[in-house]
CSV table of C-alpha atoms in Angstrom, one decimal:
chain,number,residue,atom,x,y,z
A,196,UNK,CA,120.2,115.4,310.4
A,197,UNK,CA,117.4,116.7,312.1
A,198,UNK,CA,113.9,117.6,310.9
A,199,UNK,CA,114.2,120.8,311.8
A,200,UNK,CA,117.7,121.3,310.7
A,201,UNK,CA,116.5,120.0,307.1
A,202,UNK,CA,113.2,122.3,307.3
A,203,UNK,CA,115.6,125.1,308.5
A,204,UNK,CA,117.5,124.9,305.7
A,205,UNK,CA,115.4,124.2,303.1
A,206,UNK,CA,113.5,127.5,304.0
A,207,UNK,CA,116.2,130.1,304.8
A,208,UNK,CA,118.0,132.0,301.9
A,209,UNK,CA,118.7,135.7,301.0
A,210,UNK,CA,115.6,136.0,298.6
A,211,UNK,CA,114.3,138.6,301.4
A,212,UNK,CA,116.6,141.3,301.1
A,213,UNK,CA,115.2,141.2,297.4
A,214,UNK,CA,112.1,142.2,298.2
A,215,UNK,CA,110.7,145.6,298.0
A,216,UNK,CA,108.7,145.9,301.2
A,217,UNK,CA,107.4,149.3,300.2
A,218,UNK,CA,105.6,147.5,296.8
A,219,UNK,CA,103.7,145.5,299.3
A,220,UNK,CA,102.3,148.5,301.2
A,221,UNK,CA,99.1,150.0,300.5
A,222,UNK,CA,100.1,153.6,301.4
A,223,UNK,CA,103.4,153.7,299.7
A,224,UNK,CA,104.2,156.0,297.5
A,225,UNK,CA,105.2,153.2,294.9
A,226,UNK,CA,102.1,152.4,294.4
A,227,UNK,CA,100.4,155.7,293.2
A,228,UNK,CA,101.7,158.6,291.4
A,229,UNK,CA,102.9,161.3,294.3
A,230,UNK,CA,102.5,164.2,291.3
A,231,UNK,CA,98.8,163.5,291.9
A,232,UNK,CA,99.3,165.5,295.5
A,233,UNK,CA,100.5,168.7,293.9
A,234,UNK,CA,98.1,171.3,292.1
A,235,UNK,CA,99.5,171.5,288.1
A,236,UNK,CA,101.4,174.6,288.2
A,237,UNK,CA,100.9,176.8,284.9
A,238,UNK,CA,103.6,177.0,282.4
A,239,UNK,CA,105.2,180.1,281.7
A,240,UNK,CA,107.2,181.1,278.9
A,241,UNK,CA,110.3,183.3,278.4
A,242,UNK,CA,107.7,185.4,276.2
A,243,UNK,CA,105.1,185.4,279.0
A,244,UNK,CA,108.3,186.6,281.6
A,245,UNK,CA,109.2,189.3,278.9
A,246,UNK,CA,105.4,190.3,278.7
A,247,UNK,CA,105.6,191.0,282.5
A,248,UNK,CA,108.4,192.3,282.7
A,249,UNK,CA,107.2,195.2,280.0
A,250,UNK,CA,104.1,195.2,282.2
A,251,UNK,CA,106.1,196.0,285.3
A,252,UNK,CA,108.3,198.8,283.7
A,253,UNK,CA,105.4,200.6,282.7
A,254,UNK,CA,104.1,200.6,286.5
A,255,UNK,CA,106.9,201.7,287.3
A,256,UNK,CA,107.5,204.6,285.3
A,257,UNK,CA,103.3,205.6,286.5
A,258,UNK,CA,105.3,205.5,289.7
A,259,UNK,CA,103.0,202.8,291.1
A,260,UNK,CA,106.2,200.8,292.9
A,261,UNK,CA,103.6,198.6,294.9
A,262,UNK,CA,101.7,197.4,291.8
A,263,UNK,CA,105.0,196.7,290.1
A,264,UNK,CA,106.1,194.6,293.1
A,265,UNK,CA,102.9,193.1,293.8
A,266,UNK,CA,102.4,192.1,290.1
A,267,UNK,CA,105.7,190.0,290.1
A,268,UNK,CA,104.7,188.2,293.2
A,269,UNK,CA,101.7,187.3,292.4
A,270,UNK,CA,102.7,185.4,289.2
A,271,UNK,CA,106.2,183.8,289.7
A,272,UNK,CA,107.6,181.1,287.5
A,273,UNK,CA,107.4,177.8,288.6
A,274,UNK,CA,106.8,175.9,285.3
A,275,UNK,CA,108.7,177.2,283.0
A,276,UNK,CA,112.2,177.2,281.5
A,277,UNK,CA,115.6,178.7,283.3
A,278,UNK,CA,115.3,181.8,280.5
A,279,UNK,CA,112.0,182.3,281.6
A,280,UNK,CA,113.0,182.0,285.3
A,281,UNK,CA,115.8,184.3,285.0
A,282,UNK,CA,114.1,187.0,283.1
A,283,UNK,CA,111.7,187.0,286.0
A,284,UNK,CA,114.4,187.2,288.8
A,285,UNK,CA,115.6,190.2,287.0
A,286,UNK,CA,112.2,191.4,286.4
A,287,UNK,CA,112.0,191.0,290.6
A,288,UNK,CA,115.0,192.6,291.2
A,289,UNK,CA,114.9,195.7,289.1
A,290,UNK,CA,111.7,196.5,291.2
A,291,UNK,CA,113.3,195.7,294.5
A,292,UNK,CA,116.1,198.1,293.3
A,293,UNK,CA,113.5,200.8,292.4
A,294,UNK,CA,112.3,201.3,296.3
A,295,UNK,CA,113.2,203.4,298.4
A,296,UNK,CA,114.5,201.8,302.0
A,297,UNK,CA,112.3,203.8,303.8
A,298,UNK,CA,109.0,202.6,301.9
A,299,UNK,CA,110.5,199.2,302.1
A,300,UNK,CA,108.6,198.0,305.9
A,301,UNK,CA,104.8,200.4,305.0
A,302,UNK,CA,105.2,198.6,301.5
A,303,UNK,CA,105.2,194.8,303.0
A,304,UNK,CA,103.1,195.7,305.2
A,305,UNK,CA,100.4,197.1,303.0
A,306,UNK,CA,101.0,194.1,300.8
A,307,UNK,CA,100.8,191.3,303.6
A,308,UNK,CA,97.6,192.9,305.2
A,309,UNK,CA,95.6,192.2,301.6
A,310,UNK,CA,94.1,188.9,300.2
A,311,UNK,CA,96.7,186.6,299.5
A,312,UNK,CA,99.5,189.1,301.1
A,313,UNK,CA,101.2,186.5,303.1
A,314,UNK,CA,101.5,184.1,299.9
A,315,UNK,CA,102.9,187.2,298.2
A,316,UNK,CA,105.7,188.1,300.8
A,317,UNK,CA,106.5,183.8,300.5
A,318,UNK,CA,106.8,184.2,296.9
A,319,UNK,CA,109.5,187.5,297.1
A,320,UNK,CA,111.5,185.3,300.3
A,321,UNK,CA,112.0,182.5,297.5
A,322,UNK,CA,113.1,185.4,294.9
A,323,UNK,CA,115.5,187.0,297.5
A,324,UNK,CA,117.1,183.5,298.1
A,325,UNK,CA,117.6,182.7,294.6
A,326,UNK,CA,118.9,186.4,293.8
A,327,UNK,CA,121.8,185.8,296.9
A,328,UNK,CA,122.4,182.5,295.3
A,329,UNK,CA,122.9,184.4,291.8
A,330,UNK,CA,125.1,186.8,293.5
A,331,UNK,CA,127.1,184.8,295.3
A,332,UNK,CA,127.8,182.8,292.1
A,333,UNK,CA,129.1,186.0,289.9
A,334,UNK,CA,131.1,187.4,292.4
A,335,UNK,CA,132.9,184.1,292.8
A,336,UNK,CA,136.8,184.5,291.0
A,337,UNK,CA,137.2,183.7,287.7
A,338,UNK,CA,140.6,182.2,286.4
A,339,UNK,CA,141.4,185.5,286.1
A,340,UNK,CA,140.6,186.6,289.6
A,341,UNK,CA,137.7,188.7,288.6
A,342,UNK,CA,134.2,188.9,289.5
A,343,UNK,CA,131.8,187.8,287.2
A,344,UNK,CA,128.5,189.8,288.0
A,345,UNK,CA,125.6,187.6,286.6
A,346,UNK,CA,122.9,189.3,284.4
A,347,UNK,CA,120.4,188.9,286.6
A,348,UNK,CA,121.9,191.0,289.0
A,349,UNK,CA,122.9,194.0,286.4
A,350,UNK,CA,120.8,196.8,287.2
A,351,UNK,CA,118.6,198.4,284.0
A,352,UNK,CA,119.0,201.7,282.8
A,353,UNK,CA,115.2,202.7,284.0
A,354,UNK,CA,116.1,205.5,286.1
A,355,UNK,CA,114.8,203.7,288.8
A,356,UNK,CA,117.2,201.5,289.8
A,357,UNK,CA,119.5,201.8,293.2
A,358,UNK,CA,122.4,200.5,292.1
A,359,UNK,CA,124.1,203.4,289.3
A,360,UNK,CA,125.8,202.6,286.1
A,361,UNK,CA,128.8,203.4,286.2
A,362,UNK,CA,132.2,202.4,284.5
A,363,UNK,CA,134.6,199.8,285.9
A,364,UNK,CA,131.8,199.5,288.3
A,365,UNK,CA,130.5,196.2,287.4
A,366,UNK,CA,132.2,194.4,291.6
A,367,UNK,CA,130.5,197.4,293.0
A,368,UNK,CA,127.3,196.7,291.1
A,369,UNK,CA,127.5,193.2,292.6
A,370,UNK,CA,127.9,194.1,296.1
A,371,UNK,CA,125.1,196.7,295.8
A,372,UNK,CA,122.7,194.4,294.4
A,373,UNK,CA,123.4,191.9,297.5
A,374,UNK,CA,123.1,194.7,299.9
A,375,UNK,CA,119.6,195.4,298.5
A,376,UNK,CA,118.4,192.0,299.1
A,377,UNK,CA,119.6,191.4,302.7
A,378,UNK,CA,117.8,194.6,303.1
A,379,UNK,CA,114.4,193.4,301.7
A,380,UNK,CA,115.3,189.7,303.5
A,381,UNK,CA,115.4,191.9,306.6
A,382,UNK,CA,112.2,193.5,306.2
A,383,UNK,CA,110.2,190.3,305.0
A,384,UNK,CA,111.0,188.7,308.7
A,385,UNK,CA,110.3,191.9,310.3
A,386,UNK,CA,107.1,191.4,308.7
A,387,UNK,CA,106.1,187.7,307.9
A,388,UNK,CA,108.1,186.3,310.6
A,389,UNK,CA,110.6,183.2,311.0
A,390,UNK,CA,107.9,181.2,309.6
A,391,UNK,CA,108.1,183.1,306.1
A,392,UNK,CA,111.5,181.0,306.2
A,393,UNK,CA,110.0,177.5,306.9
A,394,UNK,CA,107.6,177.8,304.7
A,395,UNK,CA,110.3,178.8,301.8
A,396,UNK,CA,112.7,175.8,302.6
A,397,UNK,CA,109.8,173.4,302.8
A,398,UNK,CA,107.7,174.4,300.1
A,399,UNK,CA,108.2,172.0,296.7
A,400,UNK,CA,107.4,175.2,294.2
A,401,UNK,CA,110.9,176.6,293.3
A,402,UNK,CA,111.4,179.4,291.5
């Protein structure tokens, strides 16, 4: 045998697909903490989402609609638990349900020509995503063959809301509530434009 044949062999193994090439780079993620890249996000209770929630309301009964709607956007949960998440999708909802359509464009507008407006109109896209996703979900069939509307999606007994309560109206309900958010989904991109979408989908923060 060889030299080279007995260095060859000597040296050669699998050991290398072992290794963890990424541990040996400087700039890999492995080797710092990627959490670090993020700003902390505040932590919000189910108390804190029920507090706002009774904060909206009573903009809404002054009849101040834009407050109502700016207020939710401009504190959204993203640290906090599911209650707390869902109370403040319905808290989101119930004011979308509470505008009229044809205030629905001068509305975004208004909002998305202030400080922080553009943020703001981000913040509802995510909402109106995760509402579709909600409905979607309850009006899936049930063993029985039913609908199941989800409670985030019930409209409250406010007065304000769109979608009536009404008897055996709970499918109905459900199809309302999705109608109102295409609606607002339509008017956002009117708006914010295709990059309100992007920016949603690419965006860590979830609601």
């Amino acid at each position: 045998m060889s030299i080279i044949q007995q260095h060859t062999q000597a040296t050669l193994s699998d050991a290398w697909r072992t290794i963890n090439i990424d541990a040996l780079t400087e700039d890999s993620p492995v080797n710092f903490d990627v959490s670090t890249l993020h700003p902390p996000l505040p932590e919000i209770s189910e108390a804190d989402a029920r507090a706002i929630n009774g904060q909206v309301r009573q903009l809404l009964r002054g009849g101040n609609a834009e407050g109502a709607l700016r207020g939710c956007l401009e504190m959204p949960v993203y640290n906090g638990s599911e209650a707390a998440k869902e109370t403040h999708l319905h808290t989101v909802i119930e004011v979308l349900q509470s505008i009229k359509a044809s205030e629905m464009t001068p509305m975004l507008q208004r909002i998305y020509g202030q400080q922080g407006g553009s943020e703001c109109l981000d913040v509802l896209m995510k909402y109106l995503y995760k509402g579709m996703g909600a409905t979607s979900s309850s009006s899936a069939a049930d063993g029985s063959g039913r609908a199941t509307p989800t409670r985030a999606m019930t409209p409250q007994a406010t007065g304000f809301s769109q979608v009536g309560q009404r008897p055996m109206a709970a499918n109905e309900s459900t199809g309302s509530a999705m109608s109102v958010l295409l609606s607002w989904h339509e008017k956002v991109v009117e708006v914010a434009g295709l990059g309100c979408i992007g920016r949603v989908m690419t965006d860590f923060r979830r609601v």
